[in-house]
């Protein structure tokens, strides 16, 4: 379960963020099962030693990833292009031999965000090149452990143009123009159709009475707020999170770029999943919750991260001076600034 949202300030500054909702540990709270997650920065003009085929980076790229690997869950490059991965159960893959026989280039799904962000500067460039690739059925090896997640991908650049790429054609991609929100299965076309069921919801409260029949007139409830959004789905399924994120992000008041991350976070609070709301069974202690939230300021190429393990935030601006891959830990504490 993950949610991605983008918003734009009145000056045109774009902000993109995502929740990483996962049942597996990410920050060492369970050393036996946690994926070692860090802020990963990959320098430009650097040869990345992929488990499939190495490639040369064109752009410095930074994001949330796996320590001692080239895997990025999400990130941003020095051109302001940002993107992420999210689970899509309808994902397909194909063998390396079949992909090459189709005249396509095989890529590992776990490395796809890293590859795209390190190679392309804009969504338009991705649109011009995405048909060249397909996802291979080879798993990514974490030591002796094979990893392979069913994924789809979203990318957005400083112009606000956004796409969703879904590898549903034997590993090759179907492209959708994004509408500012992405979640998980079903495929993106389902969500953009389902959102039409909520066309009557509004960020304006009803103020006029409604004549029902000769005997009864309905009066709006004047106490309280938000009645224009009455009926907004409140559960944590993918379709409901999509609807909630879409309507809330599009109901924001106009804001300045300096307030963008705060505004982005205010929307994400409605889709951040508390620990314990989802278990595979009554006997399972594993719970799927928001392991972290991250927001990207595409104009200033800065990221802000808060984990599900603590309330502290970690902020980092992309470092163009690096010549080697860099890994930095995220603050997982409950540290606060106290004013007496």
CSV table of C-alpha atoms in Angstrom, one decimal:
chain,number,residue,atom,x,y,z
A,1,UNK,CA,0.0,0.0,0.0
A,2,UNK,CA,1.5,3.3,-1.1
A,3,UNK,CA,0.3,6.7,-2.2
A,4,UNK,CA,1.9,9.4,-4.4
A,5,UNK,CA,0.7,13.0,-4.6
A,6,UNK,CA,1.8,16.1,-6.5
A,7,UNK,CA,0.8,19.7,-6.0
A,8,UNK,CA,1.8,23.0,-7.5
A,9,UNK,CA,2.3,26.4,-5.9
A,10,UNK,CA,0.9,29.6,-7.4
A,11,UNK,CA,4.4,30.4,-8.7
A,12,UNK,CA,4.4,27.1,-10.5
A,13,UNK,CA,6.8,25.2,-8.2
A,14,UNK,CA,6.0,21.5,-8.2
A,15,UNK,CA,6.1,19.3,-5.1
A,16,UNK,CA,5.9,15.5,-5.2
A,17,UNK,CA,5.7,13.0,-2.4
A,18,UNK,CA,4.9,9.4,-1.5
A,19,UNK,CA,4.2,7.2,1.4
A,20,UNK,CA,6.1,3.9,1.5
A,21,UNK,CA,3.6,1.5,3.1
A,22,UNK,CA,5.2,-2.0,3.6
A,23,UNK,CA,4.9,-5.0,5.9
A,24,UNK,CA,8.7,-5.5,5.8
A,25,UNK,CA,10.9,-3.5,8.2
A,26,UNK,CA,13.1,-0.7,6.7
A,27,UNK,CA,15.0,1.0,9.4
A,28,UNK,CA,16.6,-1.7,11.5
A,29,UNK,CA,13.8,-2.2,14.0
A,30,UNK,CA,13.9,-5.9,13.1
A,31,UNK,CA,17.5,-6.6,12.1
A,32,UNK,CA,16.6,-10.1,10.8
A,33,UNK,CA,14.0,-8.9,8.3
A,34,UNK,CA,14.6,-5.1,7.8
A,35,UNK,CA,15.6,-3.8,4.4
A,36,UNK,CA,18.5,-1.3,5.2
A,37,UNK,CA,16.9,1.9,3.9
A,38,UNK,CA,18.9,5.1,3.6
A,39,UNK,CA,19.2,8.4,1.6
A,40,UNK,CA,21.1,7.3,-1.5
A,41,UNK,CA,22.9,9.7,-3.8
A,42,UNK,CA,24.4,8.6,-7.1
A,43,UNK,CA,26.8,11.0,-8.8
A,44,UNK,CA,26.7,11.9,-12.5
A,45,UNK,CA,29.2,10.4,-14.9
A,46,UNK,CA,29.5,7.4,-12.7
A,47,UNK,CA,29.5,3.7,-13.9
A,48,UNK,CA,26.8,1.8,-11.9
A,49,UNK,CA,27.5,-1.9,-11.5
A,50,UNK,CA,24.0,-3.3,-12.1
A,51,UNK,CA,23.3,-7.0,-11.6
A,52,UNK,CA,22.1,-7.1,-15.1
A,53,UNK,CA,24.1,-4.6,-17.3
A,54,UNK,CA,26.1,-1.6,-16.0
A,55,UNK,CA,25.3,1.9,-17.2
A,56,UNK,CA,26.8,5.4,-17.0
A,57,UNK,CA,24.8,8.0,-15.1
A,58,UNK,CA,24.1,11.3,-16.8
A,59,UNK,CA,22.6,13.1,-13.8
A,60,UNK,CA,23.2,13.2,-10.1
A,61,UNK,CA,20.3,11.4,-8.5
A,62,UNK,CA,19.2,11.3,-4.8
A,63,UNK,CA,16.4,9.5,-3.0
A,64,UNK,CA,15.3,6.8,-0.6
A,65,UNK,CA,17.0,3.5,-1.4
A,66,UNK,CA,18.7,0.4,-0.1
A,67,UNK,CA,22.2,0.6,1.4
A,68,UNK,CA,25.0,-0.9,-0.6
A,69,UNK,CA,22.9,-1.2,-3.7
A,70,UNK,CA,21.7,1.0,-6.6
A,71,UNK,CA,18.0,0.5,-5.7
A,72,UNK,CA,15.9,3.7,-5.4
A,73,UNK,CA,12.3,3.5,-4.2
A,74,UNK,CA,11.9,7.1,-5.1
A,75,UNK,CA,14.1,10.1,-5.9
A,76,UNK,CA,15.0,13.2,-7.8
A,77,UNK,CA,17.8,14.1,-10.2
A,78,UNK,CA,19.7,17.4,-10.7
A,79,UNK,CA,17.2,18.4,-13.5
A,80,UNK,CA,14.3,18.2,-11.1
A,81,UNK,CA,12.8,15.0,-12.5
A,82,UNK,CA,11.3,13.0,-9.7
A,83,UNK,CA,9.7,9.5,-9.6
A,84,UNK,CA,8.8,6.5,-7.5
A,85,UNK,CA,7.8,2.8,-7.4
A,86,UNK,CA,4.6,1.4,-6.1
A,87,UNK,CA,3.1,-2.1,-6.0
A,88,UNK,CA,0.9,-3.1,-9.0
A,89,UNK,CA,-0.2,-6.8,-8.8
A,90,UNK,CA,-0.9,-6.8,-12.6
A,91,UNK,CA,2.8,-6.3,-13.4
A,92,UNK,CA,4.3,-8.7,-16.0
A,93,UNK,CA,7.9,-9.6,-16.8
A,94,UNK,CA,9.6,-11.6,-19.5
A,95,UNK,CA,12.8,-13.5,-20.0
A,96,UNK,CA,15.9,-11.7,-21.1
A,97,UNK,CA,16.1,-13.7,-24.2
A,98,UNK,CA,12.5,-13.0,-25.2
A,99,UNK,CA,12.9,-9.3,-24.5
A,100,UNK,CA,16.0,-9.1,-26.7
A,101,UNK,CA,14.3,-11.0,-29.4
A,102,UNK,CA,11.5,-8.4,-29.4
A,103,UNK,CA,14.2,-5.7,-30.0
A,104,UNK,CA,13.8,-4.3,-26.5
A,105,UNK,CA,16.3,-3.6,-23.7
A,106,UNK,CA,15.9,-5.7,-20.5
A,107,UNK,CA,15.9,-3.8,-17.2
A,108,UNK,CA,15.5,-5.0,-13.6
A,109,UNK,CA,12.2,-3.6,-12.1
A,110,UNK,CA,13.9,-2.8,-8.8
A,111,UNK,CA,16.5,-0.6,-10.6
A,112,UNK,CA,14.0,1.1,-13.0
A,113,UNK,CA,13.6,4.3,-11.1
A,114,UNK,CA,17.4,4.6,-10.7
A,115,UNK,CA,17.9,4.0,-14.4
A,116,UNK,CA,15.3,6.5,-15.5
A,117,UNK,CA,16.3,9.3,-13.1
A,118,UNK,CA,20.0,8.9,-13.9
A,119,UNK,CA,19.4,8.9,-17.7
A,120,UNK,CA,16.6,11.4,-18.5
A,121,UNK,CA,16.0,15.1,-17.7
A,122,UNK,CA,12.2,15.4,-18.3
A,123,UNK,CA,9.0,13.5,-18.7
A,124,UNK,CA,9.1,14.4,-22.4
A,125,UNK,CA,12.4,12.5,-22.7
A,126,UNK,CA,10.9,9.5,-21.0
A,127,UNK,CA,7.9,9.5,-23.3
A,128,UNK,CA,10.2,9.5,-26.3
A,129,UNK,CA,12.2,6.5,-24.9
A,130,UNK,CA,10.0,4.3,-22.7
A,131,UNK,CA,9.0,1.9,-25.5
A,132,UNK,CA,12.6,0.7,-25.7
A,133,UNK,CA,12.5,-1.1,-22.4
A,134,UNK,CA,10.9,-4.2,-20.8
A,135,UNK,CA,11.2,-5.6,-17.3
A,136,UNK,CA,13.2,-8.9,-17.0
A,137,UNK,CA,12.0,-11.8,-14.9
A,138,UNK,CA,15.4,-12.0,-13.2
A,139,UNK,CA,15.2,-11.2,-9.4
A,140,UNK,CA,17.4,-8.7,-7.8
A,141,UNK,CA,19.7,-10.4,-5.3
A,142,UNK,CA,20.1,-9.0,-1.8
A,143,UNK,CA,23.0,-11.1,-0.8
A,144,UNK,CA,21.6,-14.6,-1.1
A,145,UNK,CA,18.0,-13.5,-1.0
A,146,UNK,CA,16.2,-12.9,-4.3
A,147,UNK,CA,13.9,-9.8,-4.3
A,148,UNK,CA,11.2,-9.2,-6.9
A,149,UNK,CA,8.2,-6.9,-6.3
A,150,UNK,CA,5.3,-6.3,-8.8
A,151,UNK,CA,5.7,-2.6,-9.5
A,152,UNK,CA,4.5,0.4,-11.5
A,153,UNK,CA,6.2,3.8,-11.7
A,154,UNK,CA,5.4,7.4,-11.8
A,155,UNK,CA,7.5,10.3,-12.9
A,156,UNK,CA,7.0,14.1,-12.7
A,157,UNK,CA,9.2,17.1,-13.7
A,158,UNK,CA,9.3,20.8,-12.8
A,159,UNK,CA,6.7,21.6,-15.6
A,160,UNK,CA,4.2,19.6,-13.7
A,161,UNK,CA,3.9,17.0,-16.5
A,162,UNK,CA,3.4,13.5,-15.0
A,163,UNK,CA,3.2,10.0,-16.3
A,164,UNK,CA,2.5,6.5,-14.9
A,165,UNK,CA,4.3,3.6,-16.5
A,166,UNK,CA,2.8,0.1,-16.0
A,167,UNK,CA,4.7,-3.0,-17.2
A,168,UNK,CA,1.6,-4.9,-18.2
A,169,UNK,CA,2.6,-6.0,-21.7
A,170,UNK,CA,4.9,-9.0,-21.2
A,171,UNK,CA,7.3,-6.6,-19.3
A,172,UNK,CA,6.8,-3.7,-21.7
A,173,UNK,CA,5.1,-0.5,-20.6
A,174,UNK,CA,1.7,1.0,-21.0
A,175,UNK,CA,1.8,4.8,-20.5
A,176,UNK,CA,-0.8,6.9,-18.8
A,177,UNK,CA,-0.8,10.7,-18.3
A,178,UNK,CA,-0.9,11.2,-14.5
A,179,UNK,CA,-3.6,13.3,-12.8
A,180,UNK,CA,-1.5,14.2,-9.7
A,181,UNK,CA,-2.2,11.0,-7.7
A,182,UNK,CA,-1.1,7.4,-7.9
A,183,UNK,CA,-1.7,4.4,-5.6
A,184,UNK,CA,-1.7,0.6,-6.2
A,185,UNK,CA,-3.7,-2.0,-8.0
A,186,UNK,CA,-5.9,-2.0,-10.0
A,187,UNK,CA,-4.3,-0.5,-13.1
A,188,UNK,CA,-4.3,3.3,-13.5
A,189,UNK,CA,-7.2,3.3,-16.0
A,190,UNK,CA,-9.5,1.9,-13.3
A,191,UNK,CA,-8.6,4.7,-10.9
A,192,UNK,CA,-9.2,7.5,-13.4
A,193,UNK,CA,-12.6,6.0,-14.2
A,194,UNK,CA,-13.5,5.4,-10.6
A,195,UNK,CA,-12.8,9.0,-9.6
A,196,UNK,CA,-15.8,10.0,-11.7
A,197,UNK,CA,-18.1,8.3,-9.2
A,198,UNK,CA,-17.3,11.2,-6.8
A,199,UNK,CA,-18.0,14.1,-9.1
A,200,UNK,CA,-20.6,15.5,-6.7
A,201,UNK,CA,-18.1,16.0,-3.8
A,202,UNK,CA,-16.9,19.6,-3.3
A,203,UNK,CA,-14.8,21.7,-0.9
A,204,UNK,CA,-17.8,24.1,-0.5
A,205,UNK,CA,-20.3,23.4,2.2
A,206,UNK,CA,-24.0,23.3,1.2
A,207,UNK,CA,-25.8,26.5,2.2
A,208,UNK,CA,-29.2,26.2,0.5
A,209,UNK,CA,-32.2,24.3,1.7
A,210,UNK,CA,-33.6,21.6,-0.5
A,211,UNK,CA,-37.3,21.0,-1.1
A,212,UNK,CA,-37.9,17.2,-1.0
A,213,UNK,CA,-41.7,17.2,-1.3
A,214,UNK,CA,-44.7,19.2,-0.2
A,215,UNK,CA,-44.3,18.3,3.4
A,216,UNK,CA,-40.6,18.3,4.0
A,217,UNK,CA,-37.7,20.6,3.3
A,218,UNK,CA,-34.1,19.6,4.1
A,219,UNK,CA,-32.0,22.2,5.8
A,220,UNK,CA,-28.2,22.1,5.7
A,221,UNK,CA,-26.4,21.3,8.9
A,222,UNK,CA,-24.8,24.6,9.9
A,223,UNK,CA,-22.6,23.3,12.7
A,224,UNK,CA,-19.3,21.8,11.7
A,225,UNK,CA,-17.3,21.8,8.4
A,226,UNK,CA,-16.6,19.6,5.4
A,227,UNK,CA,-20.2,18.7,4.5
A,228,UNK,CA,-19.3,19.3,0.8
A,229,UNK,CA,-17.0,16.2,1.2
A,230,UNK,CA,-19.6,14.1,2.9
A,231,UNK,CA,-19.2,10.6,1.5
A,232,UNK,CA,-15.5,10.8,0.9
A,233,UNK,CA,-14.1,7.3,1.3
A,234,UNK,CA,-12.2,6.9,4.6
A,235,UNK,CA,-10.7,3.4,4.4
A,236,UNK,CA,-7.2,2.5,3.4
A,237,UNK,CA,-7.8,0.5,0.2
A,238,UNK,CA,-6.0,1.6,-2.9
A,239,UNK,CA,-9.1,3.0,-4.7
A,240,UNK,CA,-10.2,4.9,-1.6
A,241,UNK,CA,-6.8,6.4,-1.0
A,242,UNK,CA,-6.7,7.5,-4.6
A,243,UNK,CA,-10.1,9.3,-4.4
A,244,UNK,CA,-9.2,10.8,-1.0
A,245,UNK,CA,-5.8,12.0,-2.1
A,246,UNK,CA,-7.1,13.4,-5.4
A,247,UNK,CA,-10.0,15.4,-4.0
A,248,UNK,CA,-8.0,16.7,-1.0
A,249,UNK,CA,-5.0,17.8,-3.0
A,250,UNK,CA,-7.2,19.6,-5.5
A,251,UNK,CA,-9.1,21.3,-2.7
A,252,UNK,CA,-6.1,23.1,-1.3
A,253,UNK,CA,-6.1,26.9,-1.1
A,254,UNK,CA,-3.6,28.6,-3.4
A,255,UNK,CA,-0.2,28.6,-1.7
A,256,UNK,CA,3.3,30.0,-2.1
A,257,UNK,CA,6.3,27.9,-2.9
A,258,UNK,CA,7.8,28.4,0.5
A,259,UNK,CA,4.8,26.6,2.0
A,260,UNK,CA,4.8,23.7,-0.5
A,261,UNK,CA,6.2,20.9,1.6
A,262,UNK,CA,3.9,21.9,4.5
A,263,UNK,CA,0.9,21.8,2.2
A,264,UNK,CA,2.0,18.5,0.7
A,265,UNK,CA,2.4,17.0,4.1
A,266,UNK,CA,-1.0,18.2,5.2
A,267,UNK,CA,-2.6,16.2,2.4
A,268,UNK,CA,-0.5,13.1,3.2
A,269,UNK,CA,-1.7,13.0,6.8
A,270,UNK,CA,-5.0,11.8,5.4
A,271,UNK,CA,-3.4,8.7,3.8
A,272,UNK,CA,-0.5,7.9,6.2
A,273,UNK,CA,-1.4,4.4,7.6
A,274,UNK,CA,-1.0,3.9,11.3
A,275,UNK,CA,0.7,0.7,12.5
A,276,UNK,CA,-1.7,-2.1,13.2
A,277,UNK,CA,-4.6,-1.4,10.8
A,278,UNK,CA,-3.7,-4.3,8.5
A,279,UNK,CA,-2.6,-7.9,9.3
A,280,UNK,CA,-2.5,-10.9,7.0
A,281,UNK,CA,-4.2,-13.0,9.6
A,282,UNK,CA,-5.1,-13.1,13.3
A,283,UNK,CA,-1.9,-15.0,14.1
A,284,UNK,CA,0.4,-12.6,12.2
A,285,UNK,CA,2.4,-9.9,13.9
A,286,UNK,CA,3.5,-8.4,10.6
A,287,UNK,CA,1.6,-5.2,9.8
A,288,UNK,CA,1.5,-3.0,6.7
A,289,UNK,CA,1.9,0.6,7.6
A,290,UNK,CA,3.6,3.8,6.5
A,291,UNK,CA,7.3,3.1,7.0
A,292,UNK,CA,8.2,6.6,5.8
A,293,UNK,CA,6.8,9.7,4.1
A,294,UNK,CA,9.0,11.7,1.7
A,295,UNK,CA,8.3,15.0,0.0
A,296,UNK,CA,10.4,16.4,-2.9
A,297,UNK,CA,10.7,20.1,-3.8
A,298,UNK,CA,11.5,19.8,-7.5
A,299,UNK,CA,12.5,23.4,-7.9
A,300,UNK,CA,15.1,23.4,-5.1
A,301,UNK,CA,15.9,19.7,-5.5
A,302,UNK,CA,15.5,19.0,-1.8
A,303,UNK,CA,13.9,16.1,-0.1
A,304,UNK,CA,12.2,15.8,3.3
A,305,UNK,CA,11.7,12.5,5.1
A,306,UNK,CA,9.8,11.4,8.1
A,307,UNK,CA,9.7,7.7,9.2
A,308,UNK,CA,7.0,5.7,10.9
A,309,UNK,CA,9.5,5.0,13.7
A,310,UNK,CA,9.7,8.7,14.9
A,311,UNK,CA,8.4,12.2,14.4
A,312,UNK,CA,11.8,13.7,13.4
A,313,UNK,CA,12.3,15.0,9.8
A,314,UNK,CA,15.5,14.6,7.7
A,315,UNK,CA,16.0,17.2,5.0
A,316,UNK,CA,18.7,16.9,2.3
A,317,UNK,CA,19.5,19.0,-0.9
A,318,UNK,CA,21.0,17.1,-3.8
A,319,UNK,CA,24.9,17.3,-3.7
A,320,UNK,CA,26.4,17.9,-7.1
A,321,UNK,CA,30.0,17.7,-5.7
A,322,UNK,CA,30.0,14.0,-5.1
A,323,UNK,CA,32.2,11.7,-7.1
A,324,UNK,CA,31.2,8.4,-5.3
A,325,UNK,CA,28.0,6.8,-4.3
A,326,UNK,CA,26.9,8.1,-0.9
A,327,UNK,CA,24.6,6.6,1.8
A,328,UNK,CA,23.2,8.6,4.7
A,329,UNK,CA,21.0,7.4,7.5
A,330,UNK,CA,17.6,8.9,8.2
A,331,UNK,CA,16.6,10.3,11.6
A,332,UNK,CA,14.2,7.8,13.1
A,333,UNK,CA,14.0,9.4,16.6
A,334,UNK,CA,11.3,11.4,18.3
A,335,UNK,CA,13.6,14.4,18.6
A,336,UNK,CA,11.7,17.8,18.9
A,337,UNK,CA,12.7,21.4,19.4
A,338,UNK,CA,11.5,22.5,22.8
A,339,UNK,CA,10.6,26.2,23.4
A,340,UNK,CA,10.2,27.1,27.1
